[in-house]
């Protein structure tokens, strides 16, 4: 029966992992006609609702297995920019399954429990720095929070936190004077005393004097040009997003010259590990999963601090 359906007999030997359960259910449903005959011969009958329950259970285990496979393909300690999309894709699939009609009560309870666990274990719950990661992902930016159903106040808070963070890495901008009256020409301000005028003409003819004359001429020429100062963050948020296949950290490396302060902050925070345990451990059944899916705030802050010390070559 397994050979006829291209399934391995080992698929029927379930070891309890998500992938094994998925493989078992998929193989059983692929040969359900034969299995129904075997069960009838043993005095058991599976009605259509039973097969539907198995199919719905398969769908639930399949979306978890898909997320597990995606995590397994990442480095042992994936960065937040790699892990959050996998997490959110799983959460979307679970919500979609819960919206399916005729979902069996037991499958609904299992999906609800998984949805609640995902909500409790979201990296956003561990440290505020994770909340900035989607904003620093050029493919997502602020649209991420609206698309995920976050309150607008949450988005405003994230942008406000990002501005405060950038202020620590950006020198204060010089004040911009707009529509200033043109400076009077230096030659029109010469003293009337011949000796003083001689000194003034000599001073204007010096290198510093000629540079000042050029600066004054430029100020008169462009005095009506308004300078609309835009912060790095505003310019970044207004820029069109790249394609989904873009690697965020590579994007920041390319665009560092356009957003120097923002690129420095983004690369620091996007590179922070999304977990405090290897992916191989997360894919098992640890006793306290919620403590492993993200770094706590103190540890995450320590990572950033150590990175700064390393850059500044500070040694104990």
PDB file of C-alpha atoms in Angstrom:
ATOM      1  CA  UNK A   1       0.000   0.000   0.000  1.00  0.00           C
ATOM      2  CA  UNK A   2       2.862   2.391   0.818  1.00  0.00           C
ATOM      3  CA  UNK A   3       4.665   1.515  -2.427  1.00  0.00           C
ATOM      4  CA  UNK A   4       1.513   2.115  -4.456  1.00  0.00           C
ATOM      5  CA  UNK A   5       1.174   5.657  -3.061  1.00  0.00           C
ATOM      6  CA  UNK A   6       4.871   6.471  -3.095  1.00  0.00           C
ATOM      7  CA  UNK A   7       5.047   6.706   0.696  1.00  0.00           C
ATOM      8  CA  UNK A   8       7.787   5.270   2.859  1.00  0.00           C
ATOM      9  CA  UNK A   9       6.759   2.700   5.413  1.00  0.00           C
ATOM     10  CA  UNK A  10       8.899   4.657   7.866  1.00  0.00           C
ATOM     11  CA  UNK A  11       6.317   7.448   7.603  1.00  0.00           C
ATOM     12  CA  UNK A  12       3.992   5.324   9.699  1.00  0.00           C
ATOM     13  CA  UNK A  13       6.555   5.205  12.528  1.00  0.00           C
ATOM     14  CA  UNK A  14       5.859   8.547  14.227  1.00  0.00           C
ATOM     15  CA  UNK A  15       8.556   9.819  16.613  1.00  0.00           C
ATOM     16  CA  UNK A  16       6.440  12.653  18.001  1.00  0.00           C
ATOM     17  CA  UNK A  17       8.038  15.601  16.199  1.00  0.00           C
ATOM     18  CA  UNK A  18       5.947  18.023  14.157  1.00  0.00           C
ATOM     19  CA  UNK A  19       7.492  16.840  10.896  1.00  0.00           C
ATOM     20  CA  UNK A  20       6.951  13.167  11.737  1.00  0.00           C
ATOM     21  CA  UNK A  21       3.298  13.743  12.679  1.00  0.00           C
ATOM     22  CA  UNK A  22       2.758  15.679   9.461  1.00  0.00           C
ATOM     23  CA  UNK A  23       4.336  12.924   7.397  1.00  0.00           C
ATOM     24  CA  UNK A  24       2.226  10.287   9.150  1.00  0.00           C
ATOM     25  CA  UNK A  25      -1.041  12.156   8.613  1.00  0.00           C
ATOM     26  CA  UNK A  26      -0.193  12.970   5.005  1.00  0.00           C
ATOM     27  CA  UNK A  27       0.594   9.320   4.243  1.00  0.00           C
ATOM     28  CA  UNK A  28      -2.569   8.097   5.985  1.00  0.00           C
ATOM     29  CA  UNK A  29      -4.785  10.514   4.069  1.00  0.00           C
ATOM     30  CA  UNK A  30      -3.105   9.643   0.775  1.00  0.00           C
ATOM     31  CA  UNK A  31      -4.112   5.996   1.213  1.00  0.00           C
ATOM     32  CA  UNK A  32      -7.381   6.585   3.046  1.00  0.00           C
ATOM     33  CA  UNK A  33      -9.394   4.341   0.714  1.00  0.00           C
ATOM     34  CA  UNK A  34      -7.206   1.339   1.520  1.00  0.00           C
ATOM     35  CA  UNK A  35      -7.064   2.233   5.202  1.00  0.00           C
ATOM     36  CA  UNK A  36     -10.841   2.501   5.318  1.00  0.00           C
ATOM     37  CA  UNK A  37     -11.054  -1.047   3.955  1.00  0.00           C
ATOM     38  CA  UNK A  38      -8.589  -2.341   6.525  1.00  0.00           C
ATOM     39  CA  UNK A  39     -10.473  -0.638   9.335  1.00  0.00           C
ATOM     40  CA  UNK A  40     -13.815  -2.032   8.129  1.00  0.00           C
ATOM     41  CA  UNK A  41     -12.339  -5.509   8.194  1.00  0.00           C
ATOM     42  CA  UNK A  42     -11.451  -4.888  11.832  1.00  0.00           C
ATOM     43  CA  UNK A  43     -14.923  -3.634  12.658  1.00  0.00           C
ATOM     44  CA  UNK A  44     -14.115   0.088  12.643  1.00  0.00           C
ATOM     45  CA  UNK A  45     -15.663   2.670  10.336  1.00  0.00           C
ATOM     46  CA  UNK A  46     -14.343   6.171   9.736  1.00  0.00           C
ATOM     47  CA  UNK A  47     -17.076   8.535   8.569  1.00  0.00           C
ATOM     48  CA  UNK A  48     -16.328  11.567   6.341  1.00  0.00           C
ATOM     49  CA  UNK A  49     -16.189  13.812   9.426  1.00  0.00           C
ATOM     50  CA  UNK A  50     -13.353  11.676  10.787  1.00  0.00           C
ATOM     51  CA  UNK A  51     -11.319  12.050   7.611  1.00  0.00           C
ATOM     52  CA  UNK A  52     -12.037  15.785   7.638  1.00  0.00           C
ATOM     53  CA  UNK A  53     -10.716  15.977  11.207  1.00  0.00           C
ATOM     54  CA  UNK A  54      -7.514  14.206  10.128  1.00  0.00           C
ATOM     55  CA  UNK A  55      -7.137  16.594   7.182  1.00  0.00           C
ATOM     56  CA  UNK A  56      -7.577  19.615   9.437  1.00  0.00           C
ATOM     57  CA  UNK A  57      -5.075  18.203  11.927  1.00  0.00           C
ATOM     58  CA  UNK A  58      -2.691  17.688   9.008  1.00  0.00           C
ATOM     59  CA  UNK A  59      -3.133  21.327   7.988  1.00  0.00           C
ATOM     60  CA  UNK A  60      -2.259  22.495  11.511  1.00  0.00           C
ATOM     61  CA  UNK A  61       0.835  20.322  11.787  1.00  0.00           C
ATOM     62  CA  UNK A  62       1.875  21.242   8.239  1.00  0.00           C
ATOM     63  CA  UNK A  63       2.008  24.996   8.941  1.00  0.00           C
ATOM     64  CA  UNK A  64       4.064  24.352  12.082  1.00  0.00           C
ATOM     65  CA  UNK A  65       6.379  22.011  10.167  1.00  0.00           C
ATOM     66  CA  UNK A  66       6.798  24.648   7.472  1.00  0.00           C
ATOM     67  CA  UNK A  67       7.861  27.208  10.083  1.00  0.00           C
ATOM     68  CA  UNK A  68      10.200  24.645  11.676  1.00  0.00           C
ATOM     69  CA  UNK A  69      11.818  23.956   8.303  1.00  0.00           C
ATOM     70  CA  UNK A  70      12.241  27.692   7.687  1.00  0.00           C
ATOM     71  CA  UNK A  71      13.887  28.159  11.085  1.00  0.00           C
ATOM     72  CA  UNK A  72      16.109  25.134  10.545  1.00  0.00           C
ATOM     73  CA  UNK A  73      17.389  26.729   7.325  1.00  0.00           C
ATOM     74  CA  UNK A  74      18.565  29.803   9.258  1.00  0.00           C
ATOM     75  CA  UNK A  75      21.859  30.097  11.170  1.00  0.00           C
ATOM     76  CA  UNK A  76      22.021  28.451  14.571  1.00  0.00           C
ATOM     77  CA  UNK A  77      21.288  31.803  16.244  1.00  0.00           C
ATOM     78  CA  UNK A  78      19.214  33.697  13.643  1.00  0.00           C
ATOM     79  CA  UNK A  79      19.000  37.467  13.744  1.00  0.00           C
ATOM     80  CA  UNK A  80      15.720  39.194  14.460  1.00  0.00           C
ATOM     81  CA  UNK A  81      15.384  40.295  10.832  1.00  0.00           C
ATOM     82  CA  UNK A  82      15.478  36.630   9.770  1.00  0.00           C
ATOM     83  CA  UNK A  83      13.298  35.144  12.503  1.00  0.00           C
ATOM     84  CA  UNK A  84      10.386  37.598  12.755  1.00  0.00           C
ATOM     85  CA  UNK A  85       9.108  36.969   9.167  1.00  0.00           C
ATOM     86  CA  UNK A  86       9.041  33.229   9.875  1.00  0.00           C
ATOM     87  CA  UNK A  87       7.219  33.813  13.134  1.00  0.00           C
ATOM     88  CA  UNK A  88       4.678  36.142  11.541  1.00  0.00           C
ATOM     89  CA  UNK A  89       4.047  33.764   8.631  1.00  0.00           C
ATOM     90  CA  UNK A  90       3.221  31.017  11.142  1.00  0.00           C
ATOM     91  CA  UNK A  91       0.911  33.352  13.080  1.00  0.00           C
ATOM     92  CA  UNK A  92      -0.861  34.312   9.833  1.00  0.00           C
ATOM     93  CA  UNK A  93      -1.376  30.662   8.885  1.00  0.00           C
ATOM     94  CA  UNK A  94      -2.789  29.841  12.315  1.00  0.00           C
ATOM     95  CA  UNK A  95      -5.217  32.772  12.110  1.00  0.00           C
ATOM     96  CA  UNK A  96      -6.213  31.669   8.620  1.00  0.00           C
ATOM     97  CA  UNK A  97      -6.861  28.128   9.810  1.00  0.00           C
ATOM     98  CA  UNK A  98      -9.026  29.411  12.654  1.00  0.00           C
ATOM     99  CA  UNK A  99     -11.152  31.249  10.066  1.00  0.00           C
ATOM    100  CA  UNK A 100     -11.779  28.079   8.057  1.00  0.00           C
ATOM    101  CA  UNK A 101     -15.421  26.911   8.052  1.00  0.00           C
ATOM    102  CA  UNK A 102     -16.381  23.552   9.587  1.00  0.00           C
ATOM    103  CA  UNK A 103     -13.188  23.475  11.648  1.00  0.00           C
ATOM    104  CA  UNK A 104     -13.430  20.680  14.206  1.00  0.00           C
ATOM    105  CA  UNK A 105     -13.674  21.827  17.825  1.00  0.00           C
ATOM    106  CA  UNK A 106     -10.606  19.872  18.913  1.00  0.00           C
ATOM    107  CA  UNK A 107      -8.507  21.277  16.059  1.00  0.00           C
ATOM    108  CA  UNK A 108      -9.804  24.762  16.858  1.00  0.00           C
ATOM    109  CA  UNK A 109      -8.763  24.367  20.499  1.00  0.00           C
ATOM    110  CA  UNK A 110      -5.300  23.237  19.449  1.00  0.00           C
ATOM    111  CA  UNK A 111      -4.938  26.140  17.005  1.00  0.00           C
ATOM    112  CA  UNK A 112      -6.183  28.592  19.642  1.00  0.00           C
ATOM    113  CA  UNK A 113      -3.623  27.271  22.130  1.00  0.00           C
ATOM    114  CA  UNK A 114      -0.875  27.675  19.532  1.00  0.00           C
ATOM    115  CA  UNK A 115      -2.042  31.221  18.730  1.00  0.00           C
ATOM    116  CA  UNK A 116      -1.929  32.168  22.415  1.00  0.00           C
ATOM    117  CA  UNK A 117       1.531  30.646  22.798  1.00  0.00           C
ATOM    118  CA  UNK A 118       2.773  32.585  19.787  1.00  0.00           C
ATOM    119  CA  UNK A 119       1.387  35.811  21.253  1.00  0.00           C
ATOM    120  CA  UNK A 120       3.117  35.162  24.585  1.00  0.00           C
ATOM    121  CA  UNK A 121       6.420  34.217  22.972  1.00  0.00           C
ATOM    122  CA  UNK A 122       6.620  36.994  20.393  1.00  0.00           C
ATOM    123  CA  UNK A 123      10.043  38.656  20.567  1.00  0.00           C
ATOM    124  CA  UNK A 124       8.276  42.006  20.990  1.00  0.00           C
ATOM    125  CA  UNK A 125       7.293  40.854  24.473  1.00  0.00           C
ATOM    126  CA  UNK A 126      10.897  40.264  25.512  1.00  0.00           C
ATOM    127  CA  UNK A 127      12.660  43.525  24.760  1.00  0.00           C
ATOM    128  CA  UNK A 128      11.640  46.886  23.280  1.00  0.00           C
ATOM    129  CA  UNK A 129      14.566  46.771  20.865  1.00  0.00           C
ATOM    130  CA  UNK A 130      12.836  44.012  18.906  1.00  0.00           C
ATOM    131  CA  UNK A 131       9.916  46.332  18.231  1.00  0.00           C
ATOM    132  CA  UNK A 132      12.195  48.531  16.143  1.00  0.00           C
ATOM    133  CA  UNK A 133      13.358  45.689  13.898  1.00  0.00           C
ATOM    134  CA  UNK A 134      10.475  45.917  11.368  1.00  0.00           C
ATOM    135  CA  UNK A 135      10.946  49.689  11.151  1.00  0.00           C
ATOM    136  CA  UNK A 136      14.607  49.175  10.257  1.00  0.00           C
ATOM    137  CA  UNK A 137      13.739  46.518   7.670  1.00  0.00           C
ATOM    138  CA  UNK A 138      13.561  48.508   4.387  1.00  0.00           C
ATOM    139  CA  UNK A 139      11.021  46.026   2.992  1.00  0.00           C
ATOM    140  CA  UNK A 140       8.554  46.679   5.831  1.00  0.00           C
ATOM    141  CA  UNK A 141       8.998  50.030   7.644  1.00  0.00           C
ATOM    142  CA  UNK A 142       5.878  51.435   9.337  1.00  0.00           C
ATOM    143  CA  UNK A 143       3.500  49.484   7.083  1.00  0.00           C
ATOM    144  CA  UNK A 144       4.406  46.356   9.046  1.00  0.00           C
ATOM    145  CA  UNK A 145       2.606  47.548  12.164  1.00  0.00           C
ATOM    146  CA  UNK A 146      -0.569  48.565  10.331  1.00  0.00           C
ATOM    147  CA  UNK A 147      -0.624  45.318   8.346  1.00  0.00           C
ATOM    148  CA  UNK A 148      -0.277  43.330  11.573  1.00  0.00           C
ATOM    149  CA  UNK A 149      -3.203  45.169  13.159  1.00  0.00           C
ATOM    150  CA  UNK A 150      -1.242  47.173  15.702  1.00  0.00           C
ATOM    151  CA  UNK A 151      -2.862  50.260  17.160  1.00  0.00           C
ATOM    152  CA  UNK A 152      -1.717  53.536  15.492  1.00  0.00           C
ATOM    153  CA  UNK A 153      -0.450  54.665  18.887  1.00  0.00           C
ATOM    154  CA  UNK A 154       1.945  51.699  18.836  1.00  0.00           C
ATOM    155  CA  UNK A 155       3.349  52.811  15.475  1.00  0.00           C
ATOM    156  CA  UNK A 156       3.753  56.377  16.723  1.00  0.00           C
ATOM    157  CA  UNK A 157       5.567  55.096  19.784  1.00  0.00           C
ATOM    158  CA  UNK A 158       7.965  52.996  17.683  1.00  0.00           C
ATOM    159  CA  UNK A 159       8.763  55.952  15.404  1.00  0.00           C
ATOM    160  CA  UNK A 160       9.231  58.187  18.446  1.00  0.00           C
ATOM    161  CA  UNK A 161      11.606  55.646  20.003  1.00  0.00           C
ATOM    162  CA  UNK A 162      13.522  55.457  16.735  1.00  0.00           C
ATOM    163  CA  UNK A 163      13.899  59.247  16.645  1.00  0.00           C
ATOM    164  CA  UNK A 164      15.184  59.274  20.221  1.00  0.00           C
ATOM    165  CA  UNK A 165      17.622  56.478  19.378  1.00  0.00           C
ATOM    166  CA  UNK A 166      18.887  58.309  16.305  1.00  0.00           C
ATOM    167  CA  UNK A 167      19.361  61.496  18.315  1.00  0.00           C
ATOM    168  CA  UNK A 168      22.055  59.670  20.288  1.00  0.00           C
ATOM    169  CA  UNK A 169      23.942  58.900  17.056  1.00  0.00           C
ATOM    170  CA  UNK A 170      23.367  62.138  15.123  1.00  0.00           C
ATOM    171  CA  UNK A 171      25.010  65.525  15.810  1.00  0.00           C
ATOM    172  CA  UNK A 172      22.575  68.401  16.278  1.00  0.00           C
ATOM    173  CA  UNK A 173      21.622  70.034  12.998  1.00  0.00           C
ATOM    174  CA  UNK A 174      22.547  73.652  12.416  1.00  0.00           C
ATOM    175  CA  UNK A 175      19.696  76.113  12.471  1.00  0.00           C
ATOM    176  CA  UNK A 176      18.478  77.105   9.013  1.00  0.00           C
ATOM    177  CA  UNK A 177      17.626  80.751   8.405  1.00  0.00           C
ATOM    178  CA  UNK A 178      15.090  81.201   5.643  1.00  0.00           C
ATOM    179  CA  UNK A 179      14.404  84.330   3.612  1.00  0.00           C
ATOM    180  CA  UNK A 180      17.210  86.170   5.408  1.00  0.00           C
ATOM    181  CA  UNK A 181      17.925  89.626   4.042  1.00  0.00           C
ATOM    182  CA  UNK A 182      20.944  89.664   1.750  1.00  0.00           C
ATOM    183  CA  UNK A 183      24.170  90.774   3.435  1.00  0.00           C
ATOM    184  CA  UNK A 184      25.434  94.187   2.301  1.00  0.00           C
ATOM    185  CA  UNK A 185      28.330  94.141  -0.121  1.00  0.00           C
ATOM    186  CA  UNK A 186      31.634  94.555   1.639  1.00  0.00           C
ATOM    187  CA  UNK A 187      32.788  97.205  -0.839  1.00  0.00           C
ATOM    188  CA  UNK A 188      29.780  99.350   0.065  1.00  0.00           C
ATOM    189  CA  UNK A 189      30.811  99.361   3.712  1.00  0.00           C
ATOM    190  CA  UNK A 190      34.281 100.774   3.287  1.00  0.00           C
ATOM    191  CA  UNK A 191      35.385 103.443   5.737  1.00  0.00           C
ATOM    192  CA  UNK A 192      35.886 106.960   4.406  1.00  0.00           C
ATOM    193  CA  UNK A 193      39.269 107.468   6.053  1.00  0.00           C
ATOM    194  CA  UNK A 194      41.966 106.743   3.433  1.00  0.00           C
ATOM    195  CA  UNK A 195      44.245 104.837   5.796  1.00  0.00           C
ATOM    196  CA  UNK A 196      41.417 102.709   7.179  1.00  0.00           C
ATOM    197  CA  UNK A 197      40.049 102.137   3.687  1.00  0.00           C
ATOM    198  CA  UNK A 198      43.465 100.993   2.501  1.00  0.00           C
ATOM    199  CA  UNK A 199      43.630  98.406   5.280  1.00  0.00           C
ATOM    200  CA  UNK A 200      40.044  97.276   4.530  1.00  0.00           C
ATOM    201  CA  UNK A 201      40.777  96.788   0.797  1.00  0.00           C
ATOM    202  CA  UNK A 202      43.936  94.836   1.611  1.00  0.00           C
ATOM    203  CA  UNK A 203      41.979  92.648   4.019  1.00  0.00           C
ATOM    204  CA  UNK A 204      39.282  91.936   1.423  1.00  0.00           C
ATOM    205  CA  UNK A 205      41.965  91.027  -1.092  1.00  0.00           C
ATOM    206  CA  UNK A 206      43.432  88.410   1.266  1.00  0.00           C
ATOM    207  CA  UNK A 207      42.472  84.716   0.852  1.00  0.00           C
ATOM    208  CA  UNK A 208      40.077  84.903   3.785  1.00  0.00           C
ATOM    209  CA  UNK A 209      38.573  88.081   2.403  1.00  0.00           C
ATOM    210  CA  UNK A 210      37.973  86.670  -1.061  1.00  0.00           C
ATOM    211  CA  UNK A 211      36.375  83.569   0.421  1.00  0.00           C
ATOM    212  CA  UNK A 212      34.035  85.787   2.420  1.00  0.00           C
ATOM    213  CA  UNK A 213      33.186  87.786  -0.726  1.00  0.00           C
ATOM    214  CA  UNK A 214      32.304  84.539  -2.524  1.00  0.00           C
ATOM    215  CA  UNK A 215      30.171  83.377   0.422  1.00  0.00           C
ATOM    216  CA  UNK A 216      28.334  86.709   0.513  1.00  0.00           C
ATOM    217  CA  UNK A 217      27.713  86.570  -3.232  1.00  0.00           C
ATOM    218  CA  UNK A 218      26.311  83.062  -2.907  1.00  0.00           C
ATOM    219  CA  UNK A 219      24.044  84.133  -0.058  1.00  0.00           C
ATOM    220  CA  UNK A 220      22.675  86.986  -2.180  1.00  0.00           C
ATOM    221  CA  UNK A 221      22.207  84.763  -5.215  1.00  0.00           C
ATOM    222  CA  UNK A 222      20.353  81.957  -3.387  1.00  0.00           C
ATOM    223  CA  UNK A 223      18.604  83.962  -0.700  1.00  0.00           C
ATOM    224  CA  UNK A 224      15.149  82.856  -1.961  1.00  0.00           C
ATOM    225  CA  UNK A 225      16.023  79.157  -2.019  1.00  0.00           C
ATOM    226  CA  UNK A 226      14.236  77.461   0.869  1.00  0.00           C
ATOM    227  CA  UNK A 227      16.059  74.624   2.528  1.00  0.00           C
ATOM    228  CA  UNK A 228      13.552  71.964   3.518  1.00  0.00           C
ATOM    229  CA  UNK A 229      15.484  69.940   6.028  1.00  0.00           C
ATOM    230  CA  UNK A 230      14.365  66.304   6.212  1.00  0.00           C
ATOM    231  CA  UNK A 231      15.721  63.982   8.835  1.00  0.00           C
ATOM    232  CA  UNK A 232      17.331  60.706   7.851  1.00  0.00           C
ATOM    233  CA  UNK A 233      14.420  58.804   9.333  1.00  0.00           C
ATOM    234  CA  UNK A 234      11.817  60.820   7.401  1.00  0.00           C
ATOM    235  CA  UNK A 235      13.754  60.440   4.157  1.00  0.00           C
ATOM    236  CA  UNK A 236      14.131  56.700   4.743  1.00  0.00           C
ATOM    237  CA  UNK A 237      10.451  56.208   5.522  1.00  0.00           C
ATOM    238  CA  UNK A 238       9.476  58.201   2.420  1.00  0.00           C
ATOM    239  CA  UNK A 239      11.708  56.130   0.120  1.00  0.00           C
ATOM    240  CA  UNK A 240      10.033  53.287  -1.816  1.00  0.00           C
ATOM    241  CA  UNK A 241      10.651  49.815  -0.327  1.00  0.00           C
ATOM    242  CA  UNK A 242      12.891  47.338  -2.158  1.00  0.00           C
ATOM    243  CA  UNK A 243      11.768  43.936  -3.398  1.00  0.00           C
ATOM    244  CA  UNK A 244      10.907  41.210  -0.841  1.00  0.00           C
ATOM    245  CA  UNK A 245      13.998  39.246  -1.890  1.00  0.00           C
ATOM    246  CA  UNK A 246      16.270  42.071  -0.709  1.00  0.00           C
ATOM    247  CA  UNK A 247      18.562  41.232   2.189  1.00  0.00           C
ATOM    248  CA  UNK A 248      18.038  44.027   4.749  1.00  0.00           C
ATOM    249  CA  UNK A 249      21.587  44.103   6.101  1.00  0.00           C
ATOM    250  CA  UNK A 250      22.990  44.143   2.562  1.00  0.00           C
ATOM    251  CA  UNK A 251      20.579  46.976   1.683  1.00  0.00           C
ATOM    252  CA  UNK A 252      21.880  49.062   4.572  1.00  0.00           C
ATOM    253  CA  UNK A 253      25.458  48.416   3.515  1.00  0.00           C
ATOM    254  CA  UNK A 254      24.682  49.762   0.036  1.00  0.00           C
ATOM    255  CA  UNK A 255      22.688  52.767   1.311  1.00  0.00           C
ATOM    256  CA  UNK A 256      24.989  53.693   4.177  1.00  0.00           C
ATOM    257  CA  UNK A 257      26.072  56.921   2.491  1.00  0.00           C
ATOM    258  CA  UNK A 258      22.465  58.105   2.131  1.00  0.00           C
ATOM    259  CA  UNK A 259      21.505  57.311   5.732  1.00  0.00           C
ATOM    260  CA  UNK A 260      24.765  57.135   7.719  1.00  0.00           C
ATOM    261  CA  UNK A 261      23.387  57.431  11.254  1.00  0.00           C
ATOM    262  CA  UNK A 262      20.301  55.338  10.546  1.00  0.00           C
ATOM    263  CA  UNK A 263      22.372  52.643   8.829  1.00  0.00           C
ATOM    264  CA  UNK A 264      24.633  52.366  11.856  1.00  0.00           C
ATOM    265  CA  UNK A 265      21.697  51.929  14.224  1.00  0.00           C
ATOM    266  CA  UNK A 266      19.816  49.567  11.901  1.00  0.00           C
ATOM    267  CA  UNK A 267      22.752  47.224  11.441  1.00  0.00           C
ATOM    268  CA  UNK A 268      23.361  47.101  15.174  1.00  0.00           C
ATOM    269  CA  UNK A 269      19.803  46.183  16.073  1.00  0.00           C
ATOM    270  CA  UNK A 270      18.879  43.996  13.106  1.00  0.00           C
ATOM    271  CA  UNK A 271      21.894  41.787  13.732  1.00  0.00           C
ATOM    272  CA  UNK A 272      20.928  40.979  17.328  1.00  0.00           C
ATOM    273  CA  UNK A 273      20.073  37.326  17.829  1.00  0.00           C
ATOM    274  CA  UNK A 274      16.362  36.579  17.905  1.00  0.00           C
ATOM    275  CA  UNK A 275      16.831  33.674  20.299  1.00  0.00           C
ATOM    276  CA  UNK A 276      18.880  32.840  23.369  1.00  0.00           C
ATOM    277  CA  UNK A 277      19.020  29.162  22.411  1.00  0.00           C
ATOM    278  CA  UNK A 278      20.078  27.448  19.171  1.00  0.00           C
ATOM    279  CA  UNK A 279      17.357  26.731  16.629  1.00  0.00           C
ATOM    280  CA  UNK A 280      17.939  23.008  17.125  1.00  0.00           C
ATOM    281  CA  UNK A 281      16.778  23.404  20.736  1.00  0.00           C
ATOM    282  CA  UNK A 282      13.793  25.537  19.796  1.00  0.00           C
ATOM    283  CA  UNK A 283      12.566  22.868  17.405  1.00  0.00           C
ATOM    284  CA  UNK A 284      12.415  20.367  20.218  1.00  0.00           C
ATOM    285  CA  UNK A 285      10.181  20.503  23.279  1.00  0.00           C
ATOM    286  CA  UNK A 286      12.029  22.584  25.912  1.00  0.00           C
ATOM    287  CA  UNK A 287      10.377  22.978  29.311  1.00  0.00           C
ATOM    288  CA  UNK A 288      10.113  26.760  29.058  1.00  0.00           C
ATOM    289  CA  UNK A 289       9.874  27.718  25.408  1.00  0.00           C
ATOM    290  CA  UNK A 290       8.892  31.320  26.148  1.00  0.00           C
ATOM    291  CA  UNK A 291      12.286  31.971  27.794  1.00  0.00           C
ATOM    292  CA  UNK A 292      14.175  30.767  24.724  1.00  0.00           C
ATOM    293  CA  UNK A 293      12.532  32.540  21.789  1.00  0.00           C
ATOM    294  CA  UNK A 294      14.070  35.957  22.490  1.00  0.00           C
ATOM    295  CA  UNK A 295      16.771  37.680  24.457  1.00  0.00           C
ATOM    296  CA  UNK A 296      15.620  39.555  27.520  1.00  0.00           C
ATOM    297  CA  UNK A 297      16.113  43.299  27.557  1.00  0.00           C
ATOM    298  CA  UNK A 298      19.244  43.325  29.716  1.00  0.00           C
ATOM    299  CA  UNK A 299      21.026  40.730  27.605  1.00  0.00           C
ATOM    300  CA  UNK A 300      20.073  42.438  24.343  1.00  0.00           C
ATOM    301  CA  UNK A 301      21.295  45.776  25.671  1.00  0.00           C
ATOM    302  CA  UNK A 302      24.523  44.105  26.762  1.00  0.00           C
ATOM    303  CA  UNK A 303      25.086  42.831  23.224  1.00  0.00           C
ATOM    304  CA  UNK A 304      24.762  46.358  21.826  1.00  0.00           C
ATOM    305  CA  UNK A 305      27.067  47.717  24.531  1.00  0.00           C
ATOM    306  CA  UNK A 306      29.722  45.092  23.816  1.00  0.00           C
ATOM    307  CA  UNK A 307      29.491  45.911  20.125  1.00  0.00           C
ATOM    308  CA  UNK A 308      30.163  49.585  20.898  1.00  0.00           C
ATOM    309  CA  UNK A 309      33.125  48.693  23.087  1.00  0.00           C
ATOM    310  CA  UNK A 310      34.554  46.515  20.373  1.00  0.00           C
ATOM    311  CA  UNK A 311      34.218  49.315  17.830  1.00  0.00           C
ATOM    312  CA  UNK A 312      35.853  51.819  20.164  1.00  0.00           C
ATOM    313  CA  UNK A 313      38.559  49.305  21.118  1.00  0.00           C
ATOM    314  CA  UNK A 314      37.775  49.757  24.802  1.00  0.00           C
ATOM    315  CA  UNK A 315      39.511  47.151  26.926  1.00  0.00           C
ATOM    316  CA  UNK A 316      39.250  46.360  30.605  1.00  0.00           C
TER     317      UNK A 316
END
